[in-house]
Structure formats: C-alpha cells, structure tokens
Amino acid sequence: MDARHAPSIRNLAGVDVIRVNGRVRLEGTVGVVGAKNSALKLMAAALLAGGRTVLRNVPRITDVAIMAEVLRRLGCEITIQPADAKSCTVIADVPAEPLVEADYDLVRRLRASICVLGPLLARRGHVRVAHPGGDEIGSRGLDMHIAGLARMGAEITSEHGFVIARAARLHGAQIWLDFPSVGATENLLTAAVLAKGETEIDNAAREPEIVDLCRMLTEMGARIEGAGTATLRVEGVDELKPVEHHTIGDRIVAGTWAYGAAMTRGDVTVTGIEPAFLDLALDKLTSAGATITTTAGSIRVQQADRPRAVDIRTLPYPGYPTDLLPMAMGLAAVSDGASLVTENIFDGRFMFVNEMSRLGADIRTDGHHAVVRGRERLSGAPVRATDIRAGAGLVLAGLCADGTTDVAGSHHIDRGYPGFLTDLSSLGVTVDRAEAPLDETYTI
Ligand code: EPU
C-alpha cells in the first residue's frame, strides 16, 4: 500500500493493527527470554507438587497470563513479578488438593491448557478438561494423549465437550506414539512421573522444551532417563517437591529475528539462546548466503546480498520447526530462485499464504507443498495475521515490501512474542501500532 493512500493509523484505533514501512534492514542486537512453549508446560507441571514453585525467565506474553488464570481456577495462588520489559517470575502456590476442572472459556483461548490433564490425573485421580477443538493452524487431535493415558490405566470418556479421565493410581506402561507429538509426550511424561512402576514412551518428542520439562521434573524428584532422545523411561515416584527453575530461551523468537536479518539483508545478533537449538534453521540460512557466527548463547546473522532460494521441509525436532514456516516462506518470497516448502506437522499451517500473496509473494500450494518463486521486492498491502507465527512472518515480509503494510490481528503476535515492537526498535525499525490488546484481562 502506498503510504499516501493508507488511512491514518489513528483512525484504525481498536482495529488491532501494526503498521510497517517497508524497505528497511534489521540491524542491531536483540535478547530473547524464556520460551513460551517451555514456560506454559512448566507452569502446568507445578501442579504435580503442593507448595511453592518459582519459575524464572518466563516471557511476558498473553498466553502466560491465560495459563496463570487456568492455574488460579484450579485453586493455585499465582503471583507474576515482572523482572524486566520482556520476562517475569511466576510464583505458583499449589494447594494440597488442586481442583480438577479446566473450562472451555480458558481452554479455547489457550490450547496448551490441555497440559494440565497429565499432572491433575496423576495427582488427583480424576480430571475434566474442555476439549480444545482445532484452531487456525489445523485439526490438532488428542488421540495419542488419550491412548497413552488409557495404557497407564485411565478410564477416559468424552462428554459435553470435556475430556474426562479417572484412575485411582496410574500404572507404568509401554507406550508407542504414532508420531512424536510434543503435547502427548508432555502429558504422558507428567502423568508417568507419579504412576506406579516404569513407563517407557517410544517415539517421544525430542524438542528442547521437552528436555527443559524433564530437567524441572528431575529437580522435583522425578526419575527420568533419555531426555532429548526418542525413548523416555520414567520410574514413577510417590511424591514430588516444588522447585525453582529457569526457563530455557525461545528458539522460535530467536529464529524469527535470524530470518528477519536474512530477509532484509541485515545484520542481527540474537542473545539469550543456545545456537544448537536452531542448527538446521541456521544451516538453511547459510545455504541462502548468510554468514552465521555463533558463541555459547548468541547467534549473529549477516546477509549481504539477495538470499538464494532454499528448499525447506518441517519435521519434529531436530527437523526444521513448523513454527518458523512463515519466516521460511517470507525468506523464499524474496529469494533469488524457486523454493519448495513442505509442511509436515499441521494441516492448516498454510492458512496465511493468501495473506502473504497479498504482499505480492508468488506462492502456489498443493496439499502440504508450496512452490515459492522469489521476487526482488514485495509490495505493501493490508493483511491479516491468522496465528502467532503468521503474524510475525507477515511483519517481516512487510519490512521487505515497497510502501506500507498494515498487519491486522496483531494481538496474535502478543501471544508469543514478548516486547515485539521493542525488539523491532532495537533492530532499528520503528513501527506504528493502533492500540488494541483485545484481551486486556490477560496481559502481564
Ligand atoms: N496430533 C494428533 N494426535 C495427538 C497429538 C497430536 O493427531 O494426540 C497431531 C496434531 O494434530 C498435529 C501434530 O500431531 O498435526 C503435531 O502436534 P503436537 O502435539 O506435536 O503439537 P502441540 O503440542 O499441539 C506444540 C507447540 C506448537 C508447535 C508444535 C510442534 C505448544 C503450546 N505448542 O504444539 O507451537 O508448533 O508443538 O512443534 O507447545 C506456537 O507456539 O505457535 C505453536 C503452535
């Protein structure tokens, strides 16, 4: 959109828009804080022990505020102490007998609420959690969560939109997952730690966030072997104790800025992240022509020339993360040549492609494949974010476009990126925002 024709951002107040002026280059240093997808699960795992759990380096994002509300409604006292602009400490005082119902009102806002299923079933012997349904990135089944818990002796029914599980005491079991599901691995792990006997989860997810959860559970007194491998062996214990834990850095936020650097031919250093979490994603940037320099805890990405097209396929960790797919697509959209981008995790992940096409990206999809023919330059336009990652990807694409891009639905970005606009400004980019956090109840 030509800046002259864009309505004043003030007229968009309440419409929830981030306005980006294009043809800029990201340059500077940005620090990432704890990972959303670790912190939410660590908060749920706090339910496994009565008393005070303290979680540090938790991102100040809407999803954390919603998880705090989920825990409050389960009878926990939750205090959130801001540590700095982007992170906070969550103090969870968990009662001896937490309540056992997570209602639809919160579960529909935060799918990760389903992570209370394992801990509550293990601790209380029964639980009712609203079925989250599908969402903007796909159908998102629960069959593996349910089948695994059933193997451990739970009786599970589905009534009036709730998943209801009962088991006087879960017992250890041999569980093979059809697919290394992150959520199923977490629910089964957090149930197994208090089950009677040994559980083996095969084809388990290996994401760094699972390893972080295993670390916290082990600190709590759980007996787990194989964290970070496809086979998790858990010897159940009778009781766990509350602990203090520091959340690992967010590899997806770090990856977002790394891809932003490559797309805008910039020079960005990201701190607060273990580079090994992004090995494959960074290797793709090297193939695209970027110079990558890493230290323990930081990544620098410098891109001098137009990126070269690379093929990318998402897979469970250590494969290419599906949460960086919109950034991969944005990179492909401005690269020299054609890229084949394949999504193997979520059936709705390409939902945002039509929005990126509005920016002039040449993308054709067929099932879970997309062919992206790179263009020298995109063209600013009003677009709509359909989920957290698509929102960030569209903003980055807007930075590569002529003129102005208005990204509506920017509250999605607040769900996963603490201080998104502050980070952009650390990288030399000022964007406008028409005020909006729609869900003011759930801000930190
Ligand atoms: N699946 C089933 N049945 C199951 C479980 C999963 O069919 O019982 C399917 C899902 O429908 C999906 C695929 O398996 O197609 C992968 O699902 P998985 O369980 O691995 O993902 P998740 O736990 O629902 C987490 C992250 C996602 C991230 C994925 C994959 C959280 C809160 N969410 O979701 O993060 O994309 O793992 O890495 O940890 C995000 O942060 O924006 C986000 C969507």
Coordinates of C-alpha atoms in Angstrom, one line a residue, residues 13-438:
A13 CA -7.7 2.5 16.8
G14 CA -9.3 -0.6 18.2
V15 CA -8.7 -2.4 14.9
D16 CA -5.5 -4.0 16.3
V17 CA -3.1 -3.2 13.6
I18 CA 0.7 -3.0 13.3
R19 CA 1.8 -0.7 10.6
V20 CA 5.2 -1.4 8.9
N21 CA 7.0 0.8 6.5
G22 CA 9.0 -1.3 4.1
R23 CA 12.4 -1.5 2.5
V24 CA 14.2 -1.4 5.8
R25 CA 17.1 -3.5 7.0
L26 CA 17.2 -5.1 10.5
E27 CA 20.5 -4.2 12.3
G28 CA 21.4 -4.4 15.9
T29 CA 21.2 -6.8 18.9
V30 CA 18.1 -8.3 20.4
G31 CA 17.9 -10.5 23.5
V32 CA 15.4 -13.4 23.8
V33 CA 13.9 -14.5 27.1
G34 CA 12.3 -17.8 28.1
A35 CA 10.4 -20.0 25.6
K36 CA 6.6 -19.8 25.6
N37 CA 6.3 -23.5 24.8
S38 CA 8.5 -24.3 27.8
A39 CA 7.1 -21.9 30.3
L40 CA 3.4 -23.0 29.7
K41 CA 4.3 -26.6 30.4
L42 CA 6.5 -25.8 33.4
M43 CA 3.5 -23.9 34.8
A44 CA 1.3 -26.9 34.3
A45 CA 3.9 -29.2 35.8
A46 CA 3.9 -27.1 39.0
L47 CA 0.5 -28.8 39.7
L48 CA 2.5 -32.0 40.4
A49 CA 3.7 -30.8 43.8
G50 CA 1.9 -28.9 46.7
G51 CA 3.7 -25.8 47.8
R52 CA 5.6 -23.0 46.1
T53 CA 7.1 -23.4 42.6
V54 CA 9.1 -20.5 41.3
L55 CA 9.7 -20.1 37.5
R56 CA 12.1 -17.6 36.3
N57 CA 12.8 -16.2 32.8
V58 CA 9.1 -16.6 31.8
P59 CA 8.1 -14.5 28.8
R60 CA 5.6 -11.6 29.4
I61 CA 3.0 -12.7 26.9
T62 CA -0.7 -13.2 26.8
D63 CA -0.5 -17.0 26.8
V64 CA 1.4 -17.0 30.1
A65 CA -1.3 -14.7 31.6
I66 CA -4.0 -17.1 30.4
M67 CA -2.2 -20.1 31.8
A68 CA -1.9 -18.2 35.1
E69 CA -5.7 -17.9 35.1
V70 CA -6.1 -21.6 34.4
L71 CA -4.0 -22.4 37.4
R72 CA -5.9 -19.9 39.6
R73 CA -9.1 -21.5 38.7
L74 CA -7.6 -24.8 39.8
G75 CA -7.1 -23.3 43.2
C76 CA -3.5 -22.1 42.9
E77 CA -2.3 -18.7 44.0
I78 CA -0.3 -17.2 41.2
T79 CA 1.9 -14.1 41.5
I80 CA 3.6 -12.7 38.5
Q81 CA 6.6 -10.4 39.2
P82 CA 7.9 -8.5 36.2
A83 CA 11.7 -9.0 36.0
D84 CA 12.3 -6.7 33.0
A85 CA 10.4 -5.5 30.0
K86 CA 10.1 -8.9 28.5
S87 CA 10.4 -11.5 31.2
C88 CA 8.8 -12.2 34.6
T89 CA 9.0 -14.6 37.5
V90 CA 5.9 -16.8 38.1
I91 CA 5.3 -17.9 41.7
A92 CA 2.8 -20.7 41.9
D93 CA 1.5 -21.7 45.4
V94 CA -0.2 -25.0 44.7
P95 CA -2.7 -26.4 47.2
A96 CA -2.5 -29.9 48.6
E97 CA -5.6 -30.8 46.6
P98 CA -5.9 -28.7 43.4
L99 CA -9.3 -28.5 41.8
V100 CA -9.8 -30.8 38.7
E101 CA -11.7 -28.9 36.1
A102 CA -10.4 -26.6 33.3
D103 CA -13.3 -25.0 31.5
Y104 CA -13.8 -24.2 27.8
D105 CA -13.7 -20.5 28.4
L106 CA -10.0 -20.6 29.0
V107 CA -9.1 -23.8 27.0
R108 CA -10.4 -22.2 23.8
R109 CA -8.2 -19.2 24.4
L110 CA -5.1 -21.3 25.2
R111 CA -4.9 -24.7 23.7
A112 CA -1.9 -25.5 25.9
S113 CA -4.3 -25.7 28.8
I114 CA -4.6 -29.3 27.8
C115 CA -1.2 -29.8 29.5
V116 CA -2.9 -29.9 32.9
L117 CA -4.5 -33.2 32.0
G118 CA -1.5 -35.4 32.9
P119 CA -0.5 -33.7 36.1
L120 CA -4.0 -33.5 37.5
L121 CA -4.9 -37.0 36.7
A122 CA -1.7 -38.3 38.3
R123 CA -2.1 -36.1 41.4
R124 CA -5.9 -36.2 42.0
G125 CA -7.0 -39.4 40.2
H126 CA -9.6 -37.6 38.1
V127 CA -9.8 -34.6 35.8
R128 CA -12.2 -32.8 33.5
V129 CA -10.6 -30.6 30.8
A130 CA -12.6 -29.0 28.0
H131 CA -11.7 -30.4 24.6
P132 CA -9.8 -27.6 22.8
G133 CA -11.0 -28.4 19.3
G134 CA -9.0 -27.4 16.2
D135 CA -7.5 -23.9 15.6
E136 CA -6.1 -21.7 12.9
I137 CA -3.2 -24.0 12.1
G138 CA -5.0 -27.3 11.9
S139 CA -7.2 -30.0 13.3
R140 CA -4.9 -30.9 16.3
G141 CA -6.0 -34.3 17.6
L142 CA -5.8 -35.6 21.2
D143 CA -5.9 -39.3 20.3
M144 CA -2.3 -40.0 21.4
H145 CA -2.7 -38.2 24.7
I146 CA -5.8 -40.3 25.4
A147 CA -4.5 -43.7 24.2
G148 CA -1.3 -43.2 26.2
L149 CA -3.2 -42.4 29.4
A150 CA -5.5 -45.3 28.8
R151 CA -2.4 -47.6 28.6
M152 CA -1.5 -46.3 32.0
G153 CA -4.9 -47.5 33.4
A154 CA -7.0 -44.3 33.0
E155 CA -10.6 -44.6 32.1
I156 CA -11.3 -41.8 29.6
T157 CA -14.6 -40.6 28.3
S158 CA -15.6 -37.6 26.3
E159 CA -18.9 -35.8 27.4
H160 CA -20.4 -32.5 26.7
G161 CA -17.2 -31.1 25.2
F162 CA -15.0 -32.3 28.1
V163 CA -12.3 -35.0 28.2
I164 CA -12.9 -36.8 31.5
A165 CA -10.2 -39.1 32.9
R166 CA -10.2 -41.2 36.0
A167 CA -7.6 -43.6 37.6
A168 CA -7.2 -44.3 41.3
R169 CA -3.5 -44.6 40.6
L170 CA -2.0 -44.7 37.2
H171 CA 0.4 -47.6 36.5
G172 CA 3.5 -47.7 34.3
A173 CA 3.1 -48.9 30.7
Q174 CA 4.9 -49.3 27.4
I175 CA 3.6 -46.6 25.1
W176 CA 4.5 -46.2 21.4
L177 CA 3.5 -42.9 19.9
D178 CA 2.3 -42.9 16.3
F179 CA 4.1 -39.6 15.9
P180 CA 6.5 -37.7 18.2
S181 CA 3.7 -35.3 19.4
V182 CA 5.0 -32.6 21.7
G183 CA 1.8 -32.2 23.7
A184 CA 1.2 -36.0 24.0
T185 CA 4.8 -36.6 25.2
E186 CA 4.4 -33.9 27.8
N187 CA 1.0 -35.1 29.1
L188 CA 2.3 -38.7 29.3
L189 CA 5.5 -37.7 31.0
T190 CA 3.8 -35.6 33.6
A191 CA 1.4 -38.4 34.3
A192 CA 4.1 -41.1 34.4
V193 CA 6.3 -39.4 37.0
L194 CA 3.7 -40.1 39.7
A195 CA 2.5 -43.5 38.3
K196 CA 3.2 -46.8 40.0
G197 CA 6.1 -48.5 38.2
E198 CA 8.0 -47.9 35.0
T199 CA 6.7 -46.2 31.9
E200 CA 8.5 -46.2 28.5
I201 CA 7.5 -43.7 25.9
D202 CA 8.8 -44.6 22.5
N203 CA 8.9 -42.2 19.5
A204 CA 8.8 -39.4 22.1
A205 CA 9.2 -35.8 21.0
R206 CA 12.8 -34.5 21.4
E207 CA 12.2 -30.8 21.4
P208 CA 14.5 -28.7 23.7
E209 CA 11.3 -27.6 25.6
I210 CA 10.7 -31.3 26.5
V211 CA 14.2 -31.5 27.8
D212 CA 13.6 -28.4 29.9
L213 CA 10.4 -30.0 31.3
C214 CA 12.4 -33.2 32.1
R215 CA 15.0 -31.1 33.9
M216 CA 12.4 -29.4 36.0
L217 CA 10.7 -32.7 36.8
T218 CA 14.0 -34.3 37.7
E219 CA 14.7 -31.4 40.1
M220 CA 11.3 -32.1 41.6
G221 CA 12.4 -35.7 42.3
A222 CA 11.2 -37.5 39.2
R223 CA 13.2 -40.3 37.8
I224 CA 13.6 -39.9 34.1
E225 CA 16.1 -41.3 31.6
G226 CA 16.5 -40.4 27.9
A227 CA 15.5 -36.7 27.9
G228 CA 16.2 -35.4 24.4
T229 CA 16.0 -38.9 22.8
A230 CA 13.1 -40.8 21.3
T231 CA 12.8 -43.1 24.3
L232 CA 11.9 -41.7 27.6
R233 CA 12.0 -44.1 30.6
V234 CA 10.2 -43.0 33.7
E235 CA 10.2 -44.7 37.1
G236 CA 7.2 -43.4 39.0
V237 CA 7.6 -41.9 42.5
D238 CA 5.0 -41.4 45.2
E239 CA 5.6 -37.6 45.6
L240 CA 7.3 -34.7 44.1
K241 CA 8.5 -31.5 45.7
P242 CA 8.2 -27.9 44.4
V243 CA 11.3 -26.2 43.0
E244 CA 12.8 -23.1 41.5
H245 CA 13.5 -23.3 37.8
H246 CA 14.9 -21.1 35.0
T247 CA 13.2 -21.4 31.6
I248 CA 15.3 -22.0 28.5
G249 CA 15.5 -19.4 25.8
D250 CA 12.9 -19.2 23.0
R251 CA 14.4 -20.7 19.8
I252 CA 11.4 -19.6 17.7
V253 CA 11.7 -16.0 18.7
A254 CA 15.5 -16.2 18.1
G255 CA 14.8 -17.9 14.7
T256 CA 12.3 -15.2 13.8
W257 CA 14.9 -12.4 14.2
A258 CA 17.6 -14.6 12.4
Y259 CA 15.3 -15.0 9.4
G260 CA 14.3 -11.3 9.6
A261 CA 18.0 -10.5 9.2
A262 CA 18.4 -12.7 6.1
M263 CA 15.2 -11.4 4.5
T264 CA 16.1 -7.7 5.0
R265 CA 19.8 -8.2 4.1
G266 CA 20.6 -7.1 7.6
D267 CA 23.0 -7.8 10.5
V268 CA 21.4 -9.1 13.6
T269 CA 22.8 -10.6 16.8
V270 CA 20.4 -12.6 19.0
T271 CA 21.5 -13.2 22.6
G272 CA 19.9 -15.5 25.3
I273 CA 19.7 -18.5 23.0
E274 CA 21.6 -21.8 22.6
P275 CA 22.5 -21.8 18.9
A276 CA 22.4 -25.7 18.8
F277 CA 18.6 -25.4 19.2
L278 CA 18.5 -23.9 15.7
D279 CA 21.1 -25.9 13.9
L280 CA 19.0 -26.8 10.9
A281 CA 17.3 -23.5 10.6
L282 CA 20.6 -21.7 10.6
D283 CA 22.1 -24.2 8.1
K284 CA 19.3 -23.2 5.7
L285 CA 20.3 -19.5 6.2
T286 CA 23.9 -20.4 5.4
S287 CA 22.7 -22.1 2.2
A288 CA 20.8 -18.9 1.4
G289 CA 24.0 -17.0 1.6
A290 CA 24.1 -15.6 5.1
T291 CA 27.1 -15.5 7.3
I292 CA 26.4 -17.1 10.7
T293 CA 28.6 -16.6 13.7
T294 CA 27.7 -18.3 17.0
T295 CA 29.0 -18.2 20.5
A296 CA 27.7 -20.0 23.5
G297 CA 24.4 -18.1 24.0
S298 CA 24.3 -15.9 20.9
I299 CA 23.8 -16.0 17.1
R300 CA 24.8 -13.4 14.6
V301 CA 23.3 -13.4 11.1
Q302 CA 24.7 -11.2 8.4
Q303 CA 23.2 -11.2 4.9
A304 CA 25.0 -9.0 2.3
D305 CA 23.3 -10.0 -1.0
R306 CA 19.9 -11.1 -2.1
P307 CA 19.2 -14.5 -0.4
R308 CA 19.4 -17.6 -2.6
A309 CA 16.3 -19.9 -2.8
V310 CA 16.5 -23.0 -0.5
D311 CA 14.1 -25.9 0.0
I312 CA 12.6 -26.4 3.4
R313 CA 10.5 -29.1 5.0
T314 CA 9.2 -29.0 8.5
L315 CA 9.6 -32.0 10.8
P316 CA 9.6 -32.7 14.5
Y317 CA 12.8 -31.6 16.3
P318 CA 15.7 -31.8 15.3
G319 CA 13.9 -31.2 11.9
Y320 CA 13.0 -27.8 10.7
P321 CA 10.5 -26.2 13.2
T322 CA 6.9 -25.7 11.8
D323 CA 6.7 -22.6 13.9
L324 CA 9.3 -21.0 11.6
L325 CA 7.4 -21.9 8.5
P326 CA 6.0 -18.4 7.9
M327 CA 9.5 -17.0 8.2
A328 CA 10.9 -19.6 5.8
M329 CA 8.1 -18.7 3.4
G330 CA 8.9 -15.0 3.7
L331 CA 12.5 -15.7 3.0
A332 CA 11.6 -17.8 0.0
A333 CA 9.3 -15.0 -1.2
V334 CA 12.2 -12.5 -1.6
S335 CA 15.0 -15.0 -2.6
D336 CA 16.6 -15.5 -5.9
G337 CA 15.0 -18.6 -7.5
A338 CA 12.2 -21.1 -6.6
S339 CA 11.9 -22.8 -3.3
L340 CA 9.9 -25.9 -2.4
V341 CA 8.5 -25.5 1.1
T342 CA 6.8 -28.5 2.7
E343 CA 4.7 -28.6 5.9
N344 CA 4.6 -31.9 7.6
I345 CA 3.1 -31.1 11.0
F346 CA -0.1 -29.1 10.8
D347 CA -2.8 -29.4 8.1
G348 CA -3.8 -25.7 8.4
R349 CA -0.3 -24.1 8.5
F350 CA -0.7 -22.7 5.0
M351 CA -3.7 -20.6 6.0
F352 CA -1.7 -17.4 6.0
V353 CA -0.4 -18.0 2.5
N354 CA -3.2 -15.9 0.9
E355 CA -2.2 -13.0 3.1
M356 CA 1.4 -13.2 2.1
S357 CA 0.3 -13.4 -1.5
R358 CA -1.4 -10.0 -1.0
L359 CA 2.1 -8.7 -0.4
G360 CA 3.0 -9.9 -3.9
A361 CA 4.6 -13.1 -2.9
D362 CA 4.4 -15.7 -5.6
I363 CA 3.3 -18.9 -3.8
R364 CA 1.4 -21.9 -5.1
T365 CA 0.3 -24.6 -2.8
D366 CA -0.7 -28.1 -3.5
G367 CA -1.6 -30.1 -0.4
H368 CA 1.2 -29.7 2.1
H369 CA 3.7 -28.5 -0.5
A370 CA 4.3 -24.9 -1.7
V371 CA 6.3 -23.6 -4.5
V372 CA 7.6 -20.1 -3.9
R373 CA 9.1 -18.2 -6.7
G374 CA 11.1 -15.4 -5.2
R375 CA 10.7 -11.8 -6.2
E376 CA 13.2 -9.0 -5.8
R377 CA 10.7 -6.9 -3.8
L378 CA 7.3 -7.3 -2.3
S379 CA 4.5 -4.7 -2.3
G380 CA 2.9 -3.3 0.9
A381 CA -0.8 -4.1 1.5
P382 CA -3.3 -4.6 4.4
V383 CA -3.1 -8.2 5.6
R384 CA -4.4 -10.2 8.5
A385 CA -2.5 -12.3 10.9
T386 CA -4.2 -15.7 11.4
D387 CA -1.9 -17.0 14.2
I388 CA 1.1 -16.0 16.2
R389 CA 3.8 -17.1 13.8
A390 CA 2.0 -16.0 10.7
G391 CA 1.7 -12.6 12.3
A392 CA 5.4 -12.3 12.9
G393 CA 6.1 -13.6 9.3
L394 CA 3.8 -11.0 7.8
V395 CA 5.5 -8.2 9.7
L396 CA 8.9 -9.4 8.4
A397 CA 7.6 -9.6 4.9
G398 CA 6.2 -6.1 5.3
L399 CA 9.7 -4.9 6.0
C400 CA 10.8 -6.2 2.6
A401 CA 7.9 -4.5 0.8
D402 CA 7.6 -1.2 -1.0
G403 CA 5.3 1.2 0.9
T404 CA 3.2 0.4 3.9
T405 CA 1.9 -2.9 5.3
D406 CA -0.9 -3.0 7.9
V407 CA -0.9 -6.3 9.8
A408 CA -4.3 -6.7 11.4
G409 CA -4.9 -9.2 14.2
S410 CA -1.6 -8.2 15.7
H411 CA -2.8 -9.4 19.2
H412 CA -1.9 -12.9 17.9
I413 CA 1.8 -11.7 18.0
D414 CA 1.4 -10.7 21.7
R415 CA 0.5 -14.3 22.5
G416 CA 4.1 -15.5 21.7
Y417 CA 6.5 -12.5 21.3
P418 CA 7.2 -10.5 24.4
G419 CA 8.0 -6.9 23.5
F420 CA 7.8 -7.5 19.8
L421 CA 7.8 -3.8 19.0
T422 CA 10.6 -3.1 21.4
D423 CA 12.7 -5.8 19.7
L424 CA 12.0 -4.2 16.3
S425 CA 13.1 -0.9 17.6
S426 CA 16.3 -2.4 19.0
L427 CA 16.9 -3.6 15.4
G428 CA 16.4 0.0 14.1
V429 CA 12.8 -0.3 13.0
T430 CA 10.0 1.9 14.3
V431 CA 6.5 0.7 13.6
D432 CA 3.2 2.2 14.5
R433 CA 0.5 0.3 16.3
A434 CA -3.2 1.1 16.5
E435 CA -3.9 0.3 20.2
A436 CA -5.6 -2.9 20.8
P437 CA -4.8 -5.7 23.1
L438 CA -8.3 -7.1 22.7

